[in-house]
Amino acid sequence: MNYAVLDVREWDITIDLERGTPITGEIPGPEKRRLQLARRLIKDHPYPGDFALESMEWVTDGALRLWKAYDPTFMFISYAQPQILGGVVDMTTADWRRLIDRQFQNVDRFLAESGFTPIIIGLGDLVPIEGYVDLSSWDSYVRKPDRLYAGLYGLEDEDDFSRLTNTPGVERLISKEDFIANFGAGKDFARRLPDYLVIAKEGHTFKTMGGSPRMGLKTVARNWRIPVYTPLDDAIQSIVDVNEVVLRNAGKERIALIVLDGIGIEDFQGPHELCANNFHWYTYSQGDDSYLALGTGKHFQFNDYPPGWLSFVEDPEDKRCPHDGYITRLVPDSIGSVLRKQGISSGAVGSRSTFTHLASGADICVECCCCDLYNYGTKAVIYTT
Amino acid sequence: MICNYCEWRCDLGEGRPGVCQMYIQRGDRIEERHPHHYTTYAAVHIESVPFFHAYPGSRSLQIGSRGCNFDCHYCSNAYVAKSLPDEVYTFHLSPERIVDVARKTGCHNIVFAVNEPIVSFQSLMELADKAKAAGLPLGCMTNGYMTEEAADALAESCAFVNVSLKGFSQEFYARCTGIPDFEPVLRNIGKLTAKTHVEVTTPIIQDVNDQDIMPIAEFLASVNANIPWHVFRLLPEYKMKDEAYPSIELINDKLEEARRLLPYIYFSNFVGSTWVSTYCPSCGEKVIERLNLGGCGGKMIDFRLDGANRCLNCQSQIPIQGRYVKWNSGDEGHELCGA
Ligand SMILES: [Zn+2]
């Protein structure tokens, strides 16, 4: 069984991660020790909130605590604050520079204290929002946190097609059939793919059913390449290569994969290379697409969740992993689960809520428990499978 | 001219905007400034709105406009409720289009939540007509500060209403919501309960209104002891960001006492809450099991009542509006979801 501890300050509960229900029976010895460790850690270390700059230190301090207490060989560490704050808070250039400096100071502090060999990847830049593409008159859907892609259903008329293609802010439209013929797709991805995908031009985002009413100031860039740094000899040519580099080296030395949301070529500090952040015209959008690409080493269409998918349809009473949003099963080939089979220990800390445990699959994961930027508390996940 | 939708009864003469800023006087009529404009529409579990005793298991098309006639210091939706026009995006959705979307996305009903429906009342009433014609029950969340006329119209149009009763003292209401008199809220809870399905929600802020728990329970019991009461542990947001986090154990101790008066008390708005399931008051059996996934309300994961909403163990009637439906039962044959 896999477990989660939900801590809402002054109160916590341990649940079965896949069923979502409270644990009532006795927990086996080794799992119990990990659970107790994680439970204590999050109790003493509550998440400050998505809008708090201190949440960057929360990640670093949590990662150091977890390292000292559990001594994992691999660590997955993700910082979401640059993307969250950069997207909705009106900041001066000087404020933004200070935030970026603080972000890299946190990375440096973790590495200096822990001595892990890093792979640091910036998931991409943010760009000012120039306009919204209102799809509400079409049968369409945006699956949060998508911003660059929307799903469109039942488009039959040729005129509708050209009208939509010529809508300002729309870069292209691709049908389900064309997508699968050109890109291939996993079984669940293909089944869930909307009739059409609508792709936004950079600086534009979609407004339609399922999206957030917030306006925001910036959105994710369409970055073809993103920065990555590692002192390891292995070449990282694409976002999907990171996974393999971790797996290849994790048995030899202690590796920390550090993921920086909202930081691209513009803001990355220190030496780095550039790696591909795309699959043909598709650019990764700092959502589950980027995280699962890192976690599984597979391109987005071979992970399960296409943009524009009507995720609510697959949310019946008995849906697995009810606390993990639209995710319908634990990621079977995440880094941590592969390492666990090789007897290599792992830990994760991140401020991008469920993506932390889903992408990392680490033995012990510590993450914020946030939804739509509300801070519900702090979560720990303990994987045993 | 006086606006008679809510109890502020604002004089909208000479271009005055009124408290909610959503109505305007045009000639001899009060009109909405932004009719049929919505900030959000999404398919959600009815239990997440929350409604725990209405159409269990159903999929609701949740809609919301913007604006509010309260200024709650702890508002968690302030960015919508108290927004300026350029802070949120709005869609124009005709009543026909909303019904169309609800059908195409397999929704069993429509619920106006997120912000106060009384500030978009004309749009809501037009939607009610179309929804009724389409056989889709309509519901809403409201703060209850509406006039008697509006309450009558709302009861007429809505098959399920969740009224937020934010406290039980004038001092609290004045300080935390800005209204001069909360008596109309109590009156409307009685009025609505007599005509439609009502659930009540109370956000509890520790050391601010937790002493109101028993007085509210006594009031609700005097109206109808079967009213489901949702108590929210309030997260400090908006103007109360710096207040302490409320203690769950302390609040729940007070709720234990209230449970003697009201059998259907739920305690949520914190992830993992174990106080969101329904128990049969007669035999104690867990008859509807729910999880709290963060936020208000919950998600139903098991329903153990018979077709007439009776306990499977002791056959006692559990008060529920409508019948249980399967989440995917509306998908069949619809172009978006029908597989
Ligand atoms: Zn019973």
Short mmCIF file of N, CA, C and O and ligand atoms in Angstrom, two decimals, chain B residues 280 283 311 314, ligand 1:
data_model
loop_
_atom_site.label_atom_id
_atom_site.label_comp_id
_atom_site.label_asym_id
_atom_site.label_seq_id
_atom_site.Cartn_x
_atom_site.Cartn_y
_atom_site.Cartn_z
N CYS B 280 -26.83 7.47 9.69
CA CYS B 280 -28.26 7.33 9.97
C CYS B 280 -28.50 7.71 11.43
O CYS B 280 -27.90 7.11 12.32
N CYS B 283 -29.91 4.40 13.49
CA CYS B 283 -29.11 3.22 13.83
C CYS B 283 -27.61 3.49 13.84
O CYS B 283 -26.82 2.62 14.19
N CYS B 311 -32.40 4.18 4.94
CA CYS B 311 -31.24 3.44 5.44
C CYS B 311 -31.39 1.95 5.12
O CYS B 311 -32.45 1.38 5.38
N CYS B 314 -31.85 0.06 8.73
CA CYS B 314 -33.04 0.17 9.59
C CYS B 314 -34.25 0.80 8.89
O CYS B 314 -35.28 1.02 9.52
ZN ZN C 1 -30.39 3.30 9.94
#
